[in-house]
PDB file of C-alpha atoms and ligand atoms in Angstrom:
ATOM      1  CA  MET A   1      -0.021   0.028  -0.027  1.00 62.00           C
ATOM      2  CA  MET A   2       1.454   3.339  -1.077  1.00 86.00           C
ATOM      3  CA  TYR A   3       0.958   6.613   0.751  1.00 95.00           C
ATOM      4  CA  SER A   4       2.011   9.953  -0.699  1.00 96.00           C
ATOM      5  CA  ASP A   5       4.678  12.136   1.003  1.00 97.00           C
ATOM      6  CA  LYS A   6       1.894  14.566   1.930  1.00 97.00           C
ATOM      7  CA  VAL A   7      -0.115  11.793   3.717  1.00 97.00           C
ATOM      8  CA  TRP A   8       3.016  10.796   5.646  1.00 97.00           C
ATOM      9  CA  ASP A   9       3.741  14.420   6.457  1.00 97.00           C
ATOM     10  CA  HIS A  10       0.150  15.121   7.816  1.00 97.00           C
ATOM     11  CA  PHE A  11       0.068  11.774   9.669  1.00 97.00           C
ATOM     12  CA  SER A  12       3.500  12.292  11.327  1.00 97.00           C
ATOM     13  CA  ASN A  13       3.068  15.992  11.960  1.00 97.00           C
ATOM     14  CA  PRO A  14      -0.734  16.671  12.121  1.00 98.00           C
ATOM     15  CA  ARG A  15      -1.807  20.246  12.043  1.00 98.00           C
ATOM     16  CA  ASN A  16      -4.468  21.787  14.323  1.00 98.00           C
ATOM     17  CA  VAL A  17      -4.717  18.906  16.838  1.00 98.00           C
ATOM     18  CA  GLY A  18      -6.543  19.736  20.062  1.00 98.00           C
ATOM     19  CA  GLU A  19      -9.741  21.211  21.376  1.00 98.00           C
ATOM     20  CA  ILE A  20     -11.276  24.724  21.503  1.00 98.00           C
ATOM     21  CA  ALA A  21     -12.872  25.206  24.902  1.00 96.00           C
ATOM     22  CA  ASP A  22     -15.218  28.033  23.734  1.00 97.00           C
ATOM     23  CA  ALA A  23     -15.870  26.615  20.273  1.00 98.00           C
ATOM     24  CA  ASP A  24     -18.758  28.030  18.222  1.00 98.00           C
ATOM     25  CA  GLY A  25     -19.469  24.721  16.644  1.00 98.00           C
ATOM     26  CA  VAL A  26     -18.530  21.107  17.523  1.00 97.00           C
ATOM     27  CA  GLY A  27     -19.013  18.064  15.286  1.00 96.00           C
ATOM     28  CA  GLU A  28     -18.399  14.502  16.049  1.00 95.00           C
ATOM     29  CA  VAL A  29     -18.739  11.495  13.771  1.00 94.00           C
ATOM     30  CA  GLY A  30     -17.819   7.886  13.869  1.00 93.00           C
ATOM     31  CA  ASN A  31     -17.235   5.149  11.333  1.00 88.00           C
ATOM     32  CA  ALA A  32     -19.439   2.286  12.492  1.00 85.00           C
ATOM     33  CA  THR A  33     -17.333  -0.284  10.612  1.00 86.00           C
ATOM     34  CA  CYS A  34     -13.894   0.489  11.974  1.00 90.00           C
ATOM     35  CA  GLY A  35     -14.900   2.296  15.135  1.00 91.00           C
ATOM     36  CA  ASP A  36     -12.807   5.380  14.343  1.00 93.00           C
ATOM     37  CA  ILE A  37     -14.053   8.687  15.790  1.00 94.00           C
ATOM     38  CA  MET A  38     -13.365  12.234  14.726  1.00 95.00           C
ATOM     39  CA  LYS A  39     -14.216  15.435  16.550  1.00 97.00           C
ATOM     40  CA  ILE A  40     -13.963  18.967  14.999  1.00 97.00           C
ATOM     41  CA  TYR A  41     -14.026  22.249  16.857  1.00 98.00           C
ATOM     42  CA  LEU A  42     -14.678  25.518  15.093  1.00 98.00           C
ATOM     43  CA  LYS A  43     -14.196  29.094  16.176  1.00 98.00           C
ATOM     44  CA  ILE A  44     -16.261  31.349  13.948  1.00 98.00           C
ATOM     45  CA  GLU A  45     -16.255  35.150  13.822  1.00 97.00           C
ATOM     46  CA  LYS A  46     -18.387  37.140  11.358  1.00 96.00           C
ATOM     47  CA  ASP A  47     -18.896  33.979   9.286  1.00 95.00           C
ATOM     48  CA  VAL A  48     -15.187  33.297   8.990  1.00 98.00           C
ATOM     49  CA  ILE A  49     -13.513  30.183  10.545  1.00 98.00           C
ATOM     50  CA  THR A  50     -10.855  31.887  12.589  1.00 98.00           C
ATOM     51  CA  ASP A  51      -9.696  28.708  14.317  1.00 98.00           C
ATOM     52  CA  VAL A  52     -10.139  24.954  13.988  1.00 98.00           C
ATOM     53  CA  LYS A  53      -8.897  22.025  15.980  1.00 98.00           C
ATOM     54  CA  PHE A  54      -9.544  18.326  15.699  1.00 98.00           C
ATOM     55  CA  LYS A  55      -9.131  15.073  17.619  1.00 97.00           C
ATOM     56  CA  THR A  56      -9.149  11.850  15.690  1.00 94.00           C
ATOM     57  CA  PHE A  57      -9.160   8.490  17.366  1.00 94.00           C
ATOM     58  CA  GLY A  58      -8.459   6.551  14.216  1.00 92.00           C
ATOM     59  CA  CYS A  59      -6.267   5.281  11.507  1.00 94.00           C
ATOM     60  CA  GLY A  60      -3.421   7.177   9.832  1.00 95.00           C
ATOM     61  CA  ALA A  61      -5.496   8.078   6.763  1.00 95.00           C
ATOM     62  CA  ALA A  62      -8.165   9.541   8.998  1.00 95.00           C
ATOM     63  CA  ILE A  63      -5.598  11.577  10.879  1.00 96.00           C
ATOM     64  CA  ALA A  64      -3.930  12.833   7.712  1.00 97.00           C
ATOM     65  CA  THR A  65      -7.266  13.836   6.174  1.00 96.00           C
ATOM     66  CA  SER A  66      -8.436  15.550   9.387  1.00 97.00           C
ATOM     67  CA  SER A  67      -5.151  17.526   9.442  1.00 98.00           C
ATOM     68  CA  MET A  68      -5.462  18.505   5.781  1.00 98.00           C
ATOM     69  CA  ALA A  69      -9.148  19.325   5.990  1.00 98.00           C
ATOM     70  CA  THR A  70      -8.593  21.669   8.967  1.00 98.00           C
ATOM     71  CA  GLU A  71      -5.861  23.479   6.989  1.00 98.00           C
ATOM     72  CA  MET A  72      -8.224  23.860   4.067  1.00 98.00           C
ATOM     73  CA  ILE A  73     -10.991  25.496   6.027  1.00 98.00           C
ATOM     74  CA  LYS A  74      -8.934  27.641   8.435  1.00 98.00           C
ATOM     75  CA  GLY A  75      -9.358  31.326   7.680  1.00 98.00           C
ATOM     76  CA  LYS A  76     -12.135  30.584   5.103  1.00 98.00           C
ATOM     77  CA  PRO A  77     -15.705  31.737   5.121  1.00 98.00           C
ATOM     78  CA  VAL A  78     -18.316  29.301   6.365  1.00 97.00           C
ATOM     79  CA  SER A  79     -19.778  29.161   2.805  1.00 95.00           C
ATOM     80  CA  GLU A  80     -16.482  27.791   1.525  1.00 97.00           C
ATOM     81  CA  ALA A  81     -16.112  25.207   4.325  1.00 97.00           C
ATOM     82  CA  LEU A  82     -19.544  24.020   3.497  1.00 96.00           C
ATOM     83  CA  LYS A  83     -18.372  23.036   0.041  1.00 95.00           C
ATOM     84  CA  LEU A  84     -15.340  21.116   1.160  1.00 96.00           C
ATOM     85  CA  THR A  85     -15.591  17.550  -0.141  1.00 95.00           C
ATOM     86  CA  ASN A  86     -13.624  14.563   0.927  1.00 94.00           C
ATOM     87  CA  LYS A  87     -12.557  14.272  -2.697  1.00 96.00           C
ATOM     88  CA  ALA A  88     -10.903  17.733  -2.497  1.00 97.00           C
ATOM     89  CA  VAL A  89      -9.128  16.640   0.659  1.00 97.00           C
ATOM     90  CA  VAL A  90      -7.853  13.473  -0.919  1.00 97.00           C
ATOM     91  CA  GLU A  91      -6.584  15.422  -3.907  1.00 97.00           C
ATOM     92  CA  ALA A  92      -4.804  17.932  -1.718  1.00 98.00           C
ATOM     93  CA  LEU A  93      -3.066  14.891  -0.138  1.00 97.00           C
ATOM     94  CA  ASP A  94      -2.015  13.629  -3.608  1.00 97.00           C
ATOM     95  CA  GLY A  95      -4.412  10.732  -3.223  1.00 96.00           C
ATOM     96  CA  LEU A  96      -5.116   7.858  -0.890  1.00 95.00           C
ATOM     97  CA  PRO A  97      -5.080   4.112  -1.546  1.00 94.00           C
ATOM     98  CA  PRO A  98      -8.616   3.202  -2.692  1.00 92.00           C
ATOM     99  CA  VAL A  99      -9.380   1.150   0.401  1.00 90.00           C
ATOM    100  CA  LYS A 100      -8.600   4.161   2.566  1.00 92.00           C
ATOM    101  CA  VAL A 101     -10.762   6.736   0.743  1.00 90.00           C
ATOM    102  CA  HIS A 102     -13.699   6.021   3.053  1.00 88.00           C
ATOM    103  CA  CYS A 103     -11.575   7.332   5.937  1.00 92.00           C
ATOM    104  CA  SER A 104     -11.567  10.801   4.373  1.00 92.00           C
ATOM    105  CA  VAL A 105     -15.375  10.947   4.529  1.00 92.00           C
ATOM    106  CA  LEU A 106     -15.082  11.378   8.323  1.00 92.00           C
ATOM    107  CA  ALA A 107     -13.407  14.764   8.028  1.00 93.00           C
ATOM    108  CA  GLU A 108     -16.017  16.080   5.664  1.00 93.00           C
ATOM    109  CA  GLN A 109     -18.876  14.801   7.799  1.00 94.00           C
ATOM    110  CA  ALA A 110     -17.360  16.109  11.060  1.00 96.00           C
ATOM    111  CA  ILE A 111     -16.933  19.551   9.553  1.00 96.00           C
ATOM    112  CA  LYS A 112     -20.567  19.555   8.310  1.00 96.00           C
ATOM    113  CA  HIS A 113     -21.767  18.522  11.760  1.00 96.00           C
ATOM    114  CA  ALA A 114     -19.739  21.262  13.367  1.00 97.00           C
ATOM    115  CA  LEU A 115     -21.235  23.841  11.019  1.00 97.00           C
ATOM    116  CA  ALA A 116     -24.643  22.448  11.667  1.00 96.00           C
ATOM    117  CA  ASP A 117     -24.010  22.887  15.396  1.00 96.00           C
ATOM    118  CA  TYR A 118     -22.847  26.423  14.712  1.00 97.00           C
ATOM    119  CA  TYR A 119     -26.116  27.260  12.864  1.00 96.00           C
ATOM    120  CA  ARG A 120     -28.262  25.672  15.575  1.00 96.00           C
ATOM    121  CA  ARG A 121     -26.532  27.606  18.329  1.00 96.00           C
ATOM    122  CA  ASN A 122     -27.447  30.750  16.396  1.00 96.00           C
ATOM    123  CA  GLY A 123     -31.094  29.633  16.214  1.00 97.00           C
ATOM    124  CA  ILE A 124     -30.838  28.877  12.476  1.00 95.00           C
ATOM    125  CA  ASP A 125     -32.078  25.603  10.843  1.00 94.00           C
ATOM    126  CA  PRO A 126     -28.875  24.125   9.270  1.00 94.00           C
ATOM    127  CA  THR A 127     -30.673  21.939   6.790  1.00 93.00           C
ATOM    128  CA  PRO A 128     -30.739  24.459   3.918  1.00 92.00           C
ATOM    129  CA  PHE A 129     -26.943  24.865   4.317  1.00 92.00           C
ATOM    130  CA  VAL A 130     -25.587  21.515   5.222  1.00 91.00           C
ATOM    131  CA  GLY A 131     -28.321  19.265   3.961  1.00 87.00           C
ATOM    132  CA  GLU A 132     -29.937  16.419   5.813  1.00 81.00           C
ATOM    133  CA  LEU A 133     -27.608  15.063   8.521  1.00 77.00           C
ATOM    134  CA  PRO A 134     -28.467  12.189  10.803  1.00 63.00           C
ATOM    135  CA  ASP A 135     -28.850  13.043  14.509  1.00 54.00           C
ATOM    136  CA  ALA A 136     -25.501  13.883  16.063  1.00 48.00           C
ATOM    137  CA  GLU A 137     -25.487  10.859  18.374  1.00 46.00           C
ATOM    138  CA  ALA A 138     -26.679   8.547  15.677  1.00 43.00           C
ATOM    139  CA  CYS A 139     -24.418   9.848  12.945  1.00 48.00           C
ATOM    140  CA  HIS A 140     -22.158   7.171  11.711  1.00 49.00           C
ATOM    141  CA  VAL A 141     -20.500   7.086   8.324  1.00 47.00           C
ATOM    142  CA  HIS A 142     -20.649   3.692   6.649  1.00 40.00           C
TER     143      HIS A 142
HETATM  144 FE1  LIG B   1     -11.337   3.847  10.211  1.00 77.55          FE
HETATM  145 FE2  LIG B   1      -9.744   4.749   8.449  1.00 77.55          FE
HETATM  146  S1  LIG B   1      -9.937   2.726   9.064  1.00 77.55           S
HETATM  147  S2  LIG B   1     -11.278   5.793   9.411  1.00 77.55           S
END
């Protein structure tokens, strides 16, 4: 199985690891098959993601994609973060072995859940922005 230099780099030296105590949005998702869990914390000011941290209890590909995904949304408007796809994250990492592509879905979903949480905290229904997401506790990526 081959991993790109970028995957190794983000796995060995992940960016934005940690928690944000006063986060404006938090999202957690799990992969029911492998049991890996990812949690994303967002700090949002005037609709711009000013800070982002993550914690991933999971495989190397999940850690590398979390790291890259946080780098891709940091400093960006919420509208851009909503458009982030796991495909874009995989491309930014110069690819993942096909059997590991599902791991990258965790990052996209965790960000969407964190953004949905942000909307809810502001009294806004997130559905028009993030689409239908399963209940936070029940959300598992298959
Ligand atoms: Fe579980 Fe990669 S094997 S996310």
